[in-house]
PDB file of C-alpha atoms in Angstrom:
ATOM      1  CA  MET A   1       2.774 -28.173   1.308  1.00  0.00           C
ATOM      2  CA  MET A   2       0.152 -25.430   0.866  1.00  0.00           C
ATOM      3  CA  ASN A   3      -2.392 -27.481   2.826  1.00  0.00           C
ATOM      4  CA  ASN A   4      -0.642 -26.592   6.065  1.00  0.00           C
ATOM      5  CA  ALA A   5       1.203 -23.396   5.134  1.00  0.00           C
ATOM      6  CA  PHE A   6      -1.579 -21.320   6.702  1.00  0.00           C
ATOM      7  CA  ASP A   7      -2.414 -23.606   9.632  1.00  0.00           C
ATOM      8  CA  ARG A   8      -1.139 -21.108  12.192  1.00  0.00           C
ATOM      9  CA  THR A   9      -3.350 -18.402  10.677  1.00  0.00           C
ATOM     10  CA  ALA A  10      -6.402 -20.666  10.648  1.00  0.00           C
ATOM     11  CA  LEU A  11      -5.816 -21.608  14.293  1.00  0.00           C
ATOM     12  CA  LEU A  12      -6.271 -17.959  15.228  1.00  0.00           C
ATOM     13  CA  ILE A  13      -9.027 -16.763  12.934  1.00  0.00           C
ATOM     14  CA  GLY A  14     -10.877 -19.922  11.893  1.00  0.00           C
ATOM     15  CA  GLU A  15     -11.690 -21.575   8.585  1.00  0.00           C
ATOM     16  CA  GLU A  16     -14.575 -19.279   7.653  1.00  0.00           C
ATOM     17  CA  ALA A  17     -12.352 -16.209   7.947  1.00  0.00           C
ATOM     18  CA  MET A  18      -9.635 -18.001   5.964  1.00  0.00           C
ATOM     19  CA  HIS A  19     -12.166 -18.490   3.174  1.00  0.00           C
ATOM     20  CA  ARG A  20     -13.006 -14.787   3.215  1.00  0.00           C
ATOM     21  CA  LEU A  21      -9.312 -13.921   3.015  1.00  0.00           C
ATOM     22  CA  ALA A  22      -8.899 -16.244   0.036  1.00  0.00           C
ATOM     23  CA  GLU A  23     -11.868 -14.663  -1.748  1.00  0.00           C
ATOM     24  CA  ALA A  24     -11.002 -10.994  -1.103  1.00  0.00           C
ATOM     25  CA  LYS A  25      -9.630  -8.965  -4.002  1.00  0.00           C
ATOM     26  CA  VAL A  26      -7.019  -6.331  -3.126  1.00  0.00           C
ATOM     27  CA  ILE A  27      -5.216  -3.783  -5.294  1.00  0.00           C
ATOM     28  CA  VAL A  28      -2.056  -2.067  -4.059  1.00  0.00           C
ATOM     29  CA  PHE A  29      -0.827   1.132  -5.714  1.00  0.00           C
ATOM     30  CA  GLY A  30       2.913   1.637  -5.230  1.00  0.00           C
ATOM     31  CA  ILE A  31       5.161  -1.365  -4.591  1.00  0.00           C
ATOM     32  CA  GLY A  32       7.873   0.468  -2.686  1.00  0.00           C
ATOM     33  CA  GLY A  33       8.918   0.675   0.936  1.00  0.00           C
ATOM     34  CA  VAL A  34       5.312   0.581   2.165  1.00  0.00           C
ATOM     35  CA  GLY A  35       3.253  -1.101  -0.546  1.00  0.00           C
ATOM     36  CA  SER A  36       5.569  -4.058  -1.032  1.00  0.00           C
ATOM     37  CA  TRP A  37       5.169  -5.051   2.628  1.00  0.00           C
ATOM     38  CA  VAL A  38       1.400  -4.636   2.395  1.00  0.00           C
ATOM     39  CA  ALA A  39       1.408  -7.197  -0.411  1.00  0.00           C
ATOM     40  CA  GLU A  40       3.735  -9.635   1.333  1.00  0.00           C
ATOM     41  CA  CYS A  41       1.802  -9.541   4.611  1.00  0.00           C
ATOM     42  CA  LEU A  42      -1.528 -10.093   2.874  1.00  0.00           C
ATOM     43  CA  VAL A  43      -0.281 -13.057   0.848  1.00  0.00           C
ATOM     44  CA  ARG A  44       1.443 -14.615   3.873  1.00  0.00           C
ATOM     45  CA  THR A  45      -1.844 -14.324   5.767  1.00  0.00           C
ATOM     46  CA  GLY A  46      -3.941 -16.037   3.094  1.00  0.00           C
ATOM     47  CA  VAL A  47      -5.116 -13.383   0.628  1.00  0.00           C
ATOM     48  CA  ARG A  48      -4.963 -14.986  -2.812  1.00  0.00           C
ATOM     49  CA  HIS A  49      -6.213 -12.297  -5.184  1.00  0.00           C
ATOM     50  CA  ILE A  50      -3.906  -9.293  -5.278  1.00  0.00           C
ATOM     51  CA  THR A  51      -3.040  -6.782  -7.984  1.00  0.00           C
ATOM     52  CA  LEU A  52       0.197  -4.775  -7.866  1.00  0.00           C
ATOM     53  CA  VAL A  53       0.460  -1.389  -9.585  1.00  0.00           C
ATOM     54  CA  ASP A  54       3.813   0.312 -10.153  1.00  0.00           C
ATOM     55  CA  SER A  55       5.878   1.544 -13.094  1.00  0.00           C
ATOM     56  CA  ASP A  56       9.363   1.555 -11.559  1.00  0.00           C
ATOM     57  CA  ARG A  57      12.325  -0.750 -11.859  1.00  0.00           C
ATOM     58  CA  VAL A  58      14.231  -1.932  -8.802  1.00  0.00           C
ATOM     59  CA  ALA A  59      17.076   0.461  -7.950  1.00  0.00           C
ATOM     60  CA  VAL A  60      20.058  -0.230  -5.735  1.00  0.00           C
ATOM     61  CA  THR A  61      18.804   2.516  -3.404  1.00  0.00           C
ATOM     62  CA  ASN A  62      15.623   0.453  -2.840  1.00  0.00           C
ATOM     63  CA  ILE A  63      17.530  -2.361  -1.127  1.00  0.00           C
ATOM     64  CA  ASN A  64      17.433  -0.755   2.324  1.00  0.00           C
ATOM     65  CA  ARG A  65      13.633  -0.922   2.614  1.00  0.00           C
ATOM     66  CA  GLN A  66      11.686  -2.587  -0.226  1.00  0.00           C
ATOM     67  CA  MET A  67      10.557  -6.226  -0.365  1.00  0.00           C
ATOM     68  CA  PRO A  68      11.424  -6.945  -4.048  1.00  0.00           C
ATOM     69  CA  ALA A  69      14.816  -5.219  -3.887  1.00  0.00           C
ATOM     70  CA  THR A  70      17.958  -7.369  -3.712  1.00  0.00           C
ATOM     71  CA  VAL A  71      21.296  -7.230  -5.476  1.00  0.00           C
ATOM     72  CA  ASP A  72      19.965  -9.812  -7.924  1.00  0.00           C
ATOM     73  CA  THR A  73      16.784  -7.885  -8.798  1.00  0.00           C
ATOM     74  CA  VAL A  74      18.318  -4.446  -9.415  1.00  0.00           C
ATOM     75  CA  GLY A  75      17.115  -3.282 -12.829  1.00  0.00           C
ATOM     76  CA  GLU A  76      14.097  -5.592 -12.923  1.00  0.00           C
ATOM     77  CA  ILE A  77      10.565  -4.297 -13.266  1.00  0.00           C
ATOM     78  CA  LYS A  78       9.420  -3.931  -9.682  1.00  0.00           C
ATOM     79  CA  THR A  79       5.992  -5.494 -10.140  1.00  0.00           C
ATOM     80  CA  GLU A  80       7.529  -8.566 -11.779  1.00  0.00           C
ATOM     81  CA  ALA A  81      10.090  -9.038  -9.012  1.00  0.00           C
ATOM     82  CA  ALA A  82       7.386  -8.630  -6.368  1.00  0.00           C
ATOM     83  CA  ARG A  83       5.067 -11.064  -8.149  1.00  0.00           C
ATOM     84  CA  ARG A  84       7.789 -13.715  -8.230  1.00  0.00           C
ATOM     85  CA  ARG A  85       8.416 -13.247  -4.517  1.00  0.00           C
ATOM     86  CA  LEU A  86       4.697 -13.543  -3.671  1.00  0.00           C
ATOM     87  CA  LEU A  87       4.331 -16.701  -5.762  1.00  0.00           C
ATOM     88  CA  ASP A  88       7.319 -18.177  -3.944  1.00  0.00           C
ATOM     89  CA  ILE A  89       5.282 -17.667  -0.767  1.00  0.00           C
ATOM     90  CA  ASN A  90       2.036 -19.079  -2.211  1.00  0.00           C
ATOM     91  CA  PRO A  91       2.198 -20.583  -5.721  1.00  0.00           C
ATOM     92  CA  GLU A  92      -1.606 -20.830  -5.701  1.00  0.00           C
ATOM     93  CA  ALA A  93      -2.066 -17.067  -5.331  1.00  0.00           C
ATOM     94  CA  ASP A  94      -3.572 -15.018  -8.142  1.00  0.00           C
ATOM     95  CA  VAL A  95      -1.019 -12.201  -8.356  1.00  0.00           C
ATOM     96  CA  ARG A  96      -1.688  -9.766 -11.178  1.00  0.00           C
ATOM     97  CA  ILE A  97       0.510  -6.860 -12.152  1.00  0.00           C
ATOM     98  CA  LEU A  98      -0.133  -3.530 -13.829  1.00  0.00           C
ATOM     99  CA  THR A  99       3.193  -2.028 -14.784  1.00  0.00           C
ATOM    100  CA  LEU A 100       2.098   1.561 -15.104  1.00  0.00           C
ATOM    101  CA  PHE A 101       2.211   4.884 -13.298  1.00  0.00           C
ATOM    102  CA  TYR A 102      -1.174   5.796 -11.874  1.00  0.00           C
ATOM    103  CA  ASP A 103      -2.129   9.238 -13.124  1.00  0.00           C
ATOM    104  CA  ILE A 104      -4.901  11.047 -14.967  1.00  0.00           C
ATOM    105  CA  THR A 105      -4.080   9.210 -18.214  1.00  0.00           C
ATOM    106  CA  THR A 106      -3.992   5.664 -16.796  1.00  0.00           C
ATOM    107  CA  ALA A 107      -6.652   5.925 -14.079  1.00  0.00           C
ATOM    108  CA  PRO A 108      -9.586   5.260 -16.461  1.00  0.00           C
ATOM    109  CA  SER A 109      -8.086   1.878 -17.391  1.00  0.00           C
ATOM    110  CA  ILE A 110      -8.465   0.560 -13.815  1.00  0.00           C
ATOM    111  CA  ASN A 111     -11.953  -0.205 -12.555  1.00  0.00           C
ATOM    112  CA  LEU A 112     -11.589   0.222  -8.813  1.00  0.00           C
ATOM    113  CA  SER A 113     -15.018  -1.314  -8.271  1.00  0.00           C
ATOM    114  CA  ASP A 114     -13.538  -4.674  -9.287  1.00  0.00           C
ATOM    115  CA  TYR A 115     -11.751  -4.849  -5.926  1.00  0.00           C
ATOM    116  CA  ASP A 116     -12.857  -5.223  -2.326  1.00  0.00           C
ATOM    117  CA  TYR A 117      -9.913  -3.270  -0.920  1.00  0.00           C
ATOM    118  CA  ILE A 118      -7.781  -0.459  -2.337  1.00  0.00           C
ATOM    119  CA  VAL A 119      -4.411   0.492  -0.854  1.00  0.00           C
ATOM    120  CA  ASP A 120      -2.626   3.762  -1.621  1.00  0.00           C
ATOM    121  CA  ALA A 121       1.142   3.715  -1.198  1.00  0.00           C
ATOM    122  CA  ILE A 122       1.866   6.328  -3.886  1.00  0.00           C
ATOM    123  CA  ASP A 123       4.560   9.000  -3.406  1.00  0.00           C
ATOM    124  CA  SER A 124       3.575  11.617  -5.981  1.00  0.00           C
ATOM    125  CA  LEU A 125       1.278  14.234  -4.417  1.00  0.00           C
ATOM    126  CA  LYS A 126      -0.979  14.923  -7.400  1.00  0.00           C
ATOM    127  CA  ASP A 127      -1.382  11.254  -8.297  1.00  0.00           C
ATOM    128  CA  LYS A 128      -1.949  10.262  -4.681  1.00  0.00           C
ATOM    129  CA  ALA A 129      -4.673  12.906  -4.503  1.00  0.00           C
ATOM    130  CA  LEU A 130      -6.213  11.522  -7.694  1.00  0.00           C
ATOM    131  CA  LEU A 131      -6.295   7.993  -6.281  1.00  0.00           C
ATOM    132  CA  ILE A 132      -7.822   9.223  -3.019  1.00  0.00           C
ATOM    133  CA  LEU A 133     -10.619  10.967  -4.921  1.00  0.00           C
ATOM    134  CA  ASN A 134     -11.286   7.999  -7.199  1.00  0.00           C
ATOM    135  CA  ALA A 135     -11.028   5.371  -4.464  1.00  0.00           C
ATOM    136  CA  THR A 136     -13.386   7.152  -2.082  1.00  0.00           C
ATOM    137  CA  ARG A 137     -15.921   7.457  -4.901  1.00  0.00           C
ATOM    138  CA  SER A 138     -15.692   3.758  -5.748  1.00  0.00           C
ATOM    139  CA  GLY A 139     -17.627   2.516  -2.734  1.00  0.00           C
ATOM    140  CA  ARG A 140     -14.807   0.115  -1.818  1.00  0.00           C
ATOM    141  CA  LYS A 141     -12.792   0.024   1.399  1.00  0.00           C
ATOM    142  CA  PHE A 142      -9.783   2.304   1.020  1.00  0.00           C
ATOM    143  CA  TYR A 143      -6.635   2.714   3.095  1.00  0.00           C
ATOM    144  CA  SER A 144      -3.795   5.178   2.551  1.00  0.00           C
ATOM    145  CA  SER A 145      -0.206   5.576   3.674  1.00  0.00           C
ATOM    146  CA  MET A 146       0.952   9.037   4.592  1.00  0.00           C
ATOM    147  CA  GLY A 147       4.649   9.942   4.638  1.00  0.00           C
ATOM    148  CA  ALA A 148       6.955   7.198   5.968  1.00  0.00           C
ATOM    149  CA  ALA A 149      10.237   9.002   5.283  1.00  0.00           C
ATOM    150  CA  LEU A 150      12.264  11.002   7.836  1.00  0.00           C
ATOM    151  CA  LYS A 151      11.116   8.810  10.731  1.00  0.00           C
ATOM    152  CA  MET A 152      12.857   6.432  13.126  1.00  0.00           C
ATOM    153  CA  ASP A 153      10.579   5.774  16.113  1.00  0.00           C
ATOM    154  CA  PRO A 154       8.096   2.920  15.500  1.00  0.00           C
ATOM    155  CA  ALA A 155       6.219   3.803  18.700  1.00  0.00           C
ATOM    156  CA  LYS A 156       5.005   7.004  17.034  1.00  0.00           C
ATOM    157  CA  ILE A 157       3.217   5.279  14.149  1.00  0.00           C
ATOM    158  CA  ARG A 158      -0.547   5.750  14.311  1.00  0.00           C
ATOM    159  CA  VAL A 159      -3.771   4.916  12.457  1.00  0.00           C
ATOM    160  CA  GLY A 160      -6.330   7.682  12.031  1.00  0.00           C
ATOM    161  CA  GLU A 161      -9.008   9.095   9.771  1.00  0.00           C
ATOM    162  CA  PHE A 162      -7.495  11.336   7.092  1.00  0.00           C
ATOM    163  CA  ARG A 163      -9.030  14.583   8.318  1.00  0.00           C
ATOM    164  CA  SER A 164      -7.753  14.013  11.856  1.00  0.00           C
ATOM    165  CA  VAL A 165      -4.138  13.204  10.926  1.00  0.00           C
ATOM    166  CA  LYS A 166      -1.790  15.641  12.653  1.00  0.00           C
ATOM    167  CA  GLY A 167       1.898  16.385  12.278  1.00  0.00           C
ATOM    168  CA  CYS A 168       2.274  14.819   8.820  1.00  0.00           C
ATOM    169  CA  PRO A 169       3.407  17.223   6.063  1.00  0.00           C
ATOM    170  CA  LEU A 170       2.034  14.940   3.340  1.00  0.00           C
ATOM    171  CA  ALA A 171      -1.447  14.823   4.869  1.00  0.00           C
ATOM    172  CA  ARG A 172      -1.363  18.591   5.289  1.00  0.00           C
ATOM    173  CA  ALA A 173      -0.287  19.089   1.660  1.00  0.00           C
ATOM    174  CA  LEU A 174      -3.083  16.825   0.453  1.00  0.00           C
ATOM    175  CA  ARG A 175      -5.722  18.652   2.478  1.00  0.00           C
ATOM    176  CA  GLN A 176      -4.438  21.988   1.172  1.00  0.00           C
ATOM    177  CA  LYS A 177      -4.586  20.690  -2.404  1.00  0.00           C
ATOM    178  CA  PHE A 178      -8.167  19.490  -1.966  1.00  0.00           C
ATOM    179  CA  LYS A 179      -9.175  22.824  -0.449  1.00  0.00           C
ATOM    180  CA  ARG A 180      -7.394  24.855  -3.118  1.00  0.00           C
ATOM    181  CA  GLU A 181      -9.070  22.891  -5.913  1.00  0.00           C
ATOM    182  CA  ASN A 182     -12.406  22.663  -4.064  1.00  0.00           C
ATOM    183  CA  THR A 183     -12.505  18.915  -4.675  1.00  0.00           C
ATOM    184  CA  TYR A 184     -12.729  16.617  -1.671  1.00  0.00           C
ATOM    185  CA  PRO A 185     -12.712  12.880  -0.927  1.00  0.00           C
ATOM    186  CA  ALA A 186     -16.185  11.379  -1.124  1.00  0.00           C
ATOM    187  CA  GLY A 187     -15.938   9.735   2.281  1.00  0.00           C
ATOM    188  CA  LYS A 188     -13.804   9.012   5.301  1.00  0.00           C
ATOM    189  CA  PHE A 189     -10.812   6.686   5.102  1.00  0.00           C
ATOM    190  CA  LEU A 190      -8.085   5.455   7.426  1.00  0.00           C
ATOM    191  CA  CYS A 191      -4.436   6.398   7.102  1.00  0.00           C
ATOM    192  CA  VAL A 192      -1.228   5.145   8.632  1.00  0.00           C
ATOM    193  CA  TYR A 193       0.979   8.063   9.650  1.00  0.00           C
ATOM    194  CA  SER A 194       3.534   9.346  12.133  1.00  0.00           C
ATOM    195  CA  GLU A 195       3.900  12.765  13.722  1.00  0.00           C
ATOM    196  CA  GLU A 196       7.669  12.321  13.936  1.00  0.00           C
ATOM    197  CA  LEU A 197       9.681  14.468  11.516  1.00  0.00           C
ATOM    198  CA  LEU A 198      13.471  14.325  11.363  1.00  0.00           C
ATOM    199  CA  GLU A 199      15.976  15.987   9.052  1.00  0.00           C
ATOM    200  CA  ASN A 200      18.147  14.435   6.379  1.00  0.00           C
ATOM    201  CA  LYS A 201      21.754  14.247   7.535  1.00  0.00           C
ATOM    202  CA  GLY A 202      23.413  12.954   4.390  1.00  0.00           C
ATOM    203  CA  THR A 203      23.387  13.400   0.633  1.00  0.00           C
ATOM    204  CA  THR A 204      22.083  11.238  -2.186  1.00  0.00           C
ATOM    205  CA  THR A 205      22.779  10.791  -5.879  1.00  0.00           C
ATOM    206  CA  GLU A 206      19.410   9.128  -6.503  1.00  0.00           C
ATOM    207  CA  VAL A 207      17.332  10.716  -9.233  1.00  0.00           C
ATOM    208  CA  CYS A 208      13.544  10.411  -9.318  1.00  0.00           C
ATOM    209  CA  GLU A 209      11.324  12.252 -11.795  1.00  0.00           C
ATOM    210  CA  TYR A 210       8.263  11.934  -9.530  1.00  0.00           C
ATOM    211  CA  LYS A 211       9.705  13.505  -6.365  1.00  0.00           C
ATOM    212  CA  ALA A 212      10.798  17.062  -5.756  1.00  0.00           C
ATOM    213  CA  ARG A 213      13.089  15.843  -2.978  1.00  0.00           C
ATOM    214  CA  ILE A 214      14.577  12.510  -1.921  1.00  0.00           C
ATOM    215  CA  ASN A 215      14.209  11.875   1.813  1.00  0.00           C
ATOM    216  CA  GLY A 216      15.895   9.294   4.003  1.00  0.00           C
ATOM    217  CA  SER A 217      13.851   6.299   5.114  1.00  0.00           C
ATOM    218  CA  LEU A 218      14.329   3.085   7.085  1.00  0.00           C
ATOM    219  CA  CYS A 219      13.008  -0.424   6.563  1.00  0.00           C
ATOM    220  CA  HIS A 220      11.551  -0.907  10.026  1.00  0.00           C
ATOM    221  CA  ILE A 221       9.395   2.206   9.587  1.00  0.00           C
ATOM    222  CA  THR A 222       8.225   1.628   6.013  1.00  0.00           C
ATOM    223  CA  ALA A 223       7.572  -2.041   6.775  1.00  0.00           C
ATOM    224  CA  ILE A 224       5.518  -1.184   9.876  1.00  0.00           C
ATOM    225  CA  PHE A 225       3.488   1.276   7.804  1.00  0.00           C
ATOM    226  CA  GLY A 226       2.857  -1.501   5.278  1.00  0.00           C
ATOM    227  CA  MET A 227       2.140  -4.192   7.860  1.00  0.00           C
ATOM    228  CA  THR A 228      -0.254  -1.851   9.658  1.00  0.00           C
ATOM    229  CA  LEU A 229      -2.185  -1.167   6.457  1.00  0.00           C
ATOM    230  CA  ALA A 230      -2.333  -4.902   5.792  1.00  0.00           C
ATOM    231  CA  GLY A 231      -3.465  -5.458   9.364  1.00  0.00           C
ATOM    232  CA  GLU A 232      -6.375  -3.069   8.900  1.00  0.00           C
ATOM    233  CA  ILE A 233      -7.512  -5.031   5.851  1.00  0.00           C
ATOM    234  CA  ILE A 234      -7.085  -8.383   7.594  1.00  0.00           C
ATOM    235  CA  MET A 235      -9.078  -7.219  10.608  1.00  0.00           C
ATOM    236  CA  ASP A 236     -11.851  -5.929   8.362  1.00  0.00           C
ATOM    237  CA  ILE A 237     -12.030  -9.219   6.459  1.00  0.00           C
ATOM    238  CA  VAL A 238     -11.960 -11.331   9.615  1.00  0.00           C
ATOM    239  CA  ASN A 239     -14.642  -9.268  11.320  1.00  0.00           C
ATOM    240  CA  LYS A 240     -17.207  -9.204   8.530  1.00  0.00           C
ATOM    241  CA  LYS A 241     -18.507 -11.261   5.675  1.00  0.00           C
ATOM    242  CA  LEU A 242     -17.890 -10.199   2.109  1.00  0.00           C
ATOM    243  CA  PRO A 243     -21.001  -9.859  -0.085  1.00  0.00           C
ATOM    244  CA  ASN A 244     -20.420 -13.151  -1.948  1.00  0.00           C
ATOM    245  CA  ILE A 245     -20.025 -15.314   1.181  1.00  0.00           C
TER     246      ILE A 245
END
């Protein structure tokens, strides 16, 4: 079955690019509304080596927007549920999981230089900032998701270099943090973001120790953020040769 599962992809990009996809090593931090769709898109396209990093369990409130979240997976470790889903798509994929929260204590255990591509889909401001600093120092290609909550219009989703992102409170907060601490990313990197900013209209009983506030979000927005990040990686792989090819 797997011999022709990716035939439609190969028709478009060719066998050489398919080989590069299969050889690329990607790590995704945060397997939520954005990161889970990054992982699914990459595996469906032909990426075989992917590492998923997240410490959470699937919650019922994840069902409206996250790939691993179903009624049957509520309570499961999110990385394990996502891994099972990705292996259902391609049993030959090398899907590794790190069930941990990326922060100053766990960061040293992950050698970012082991990967060709690093994806940031972290929610926590301080830990997102830490990953940005470490990833841009690693010499690897790095892509980051800015805030995908409080948005409804997919036509307003953009890709831009971090320093040029406008209208996104998360990007602004990150830049202020870097300036305040006089510590800056080591290089440029692309972000997916939206200038749209709506207000919450309801209430929630969800509790999250990593967020100061729970904001509303929709699957079509978080998924487009994730698919766009995956698309940037796919385009980069297709358009260049990796060092070992």
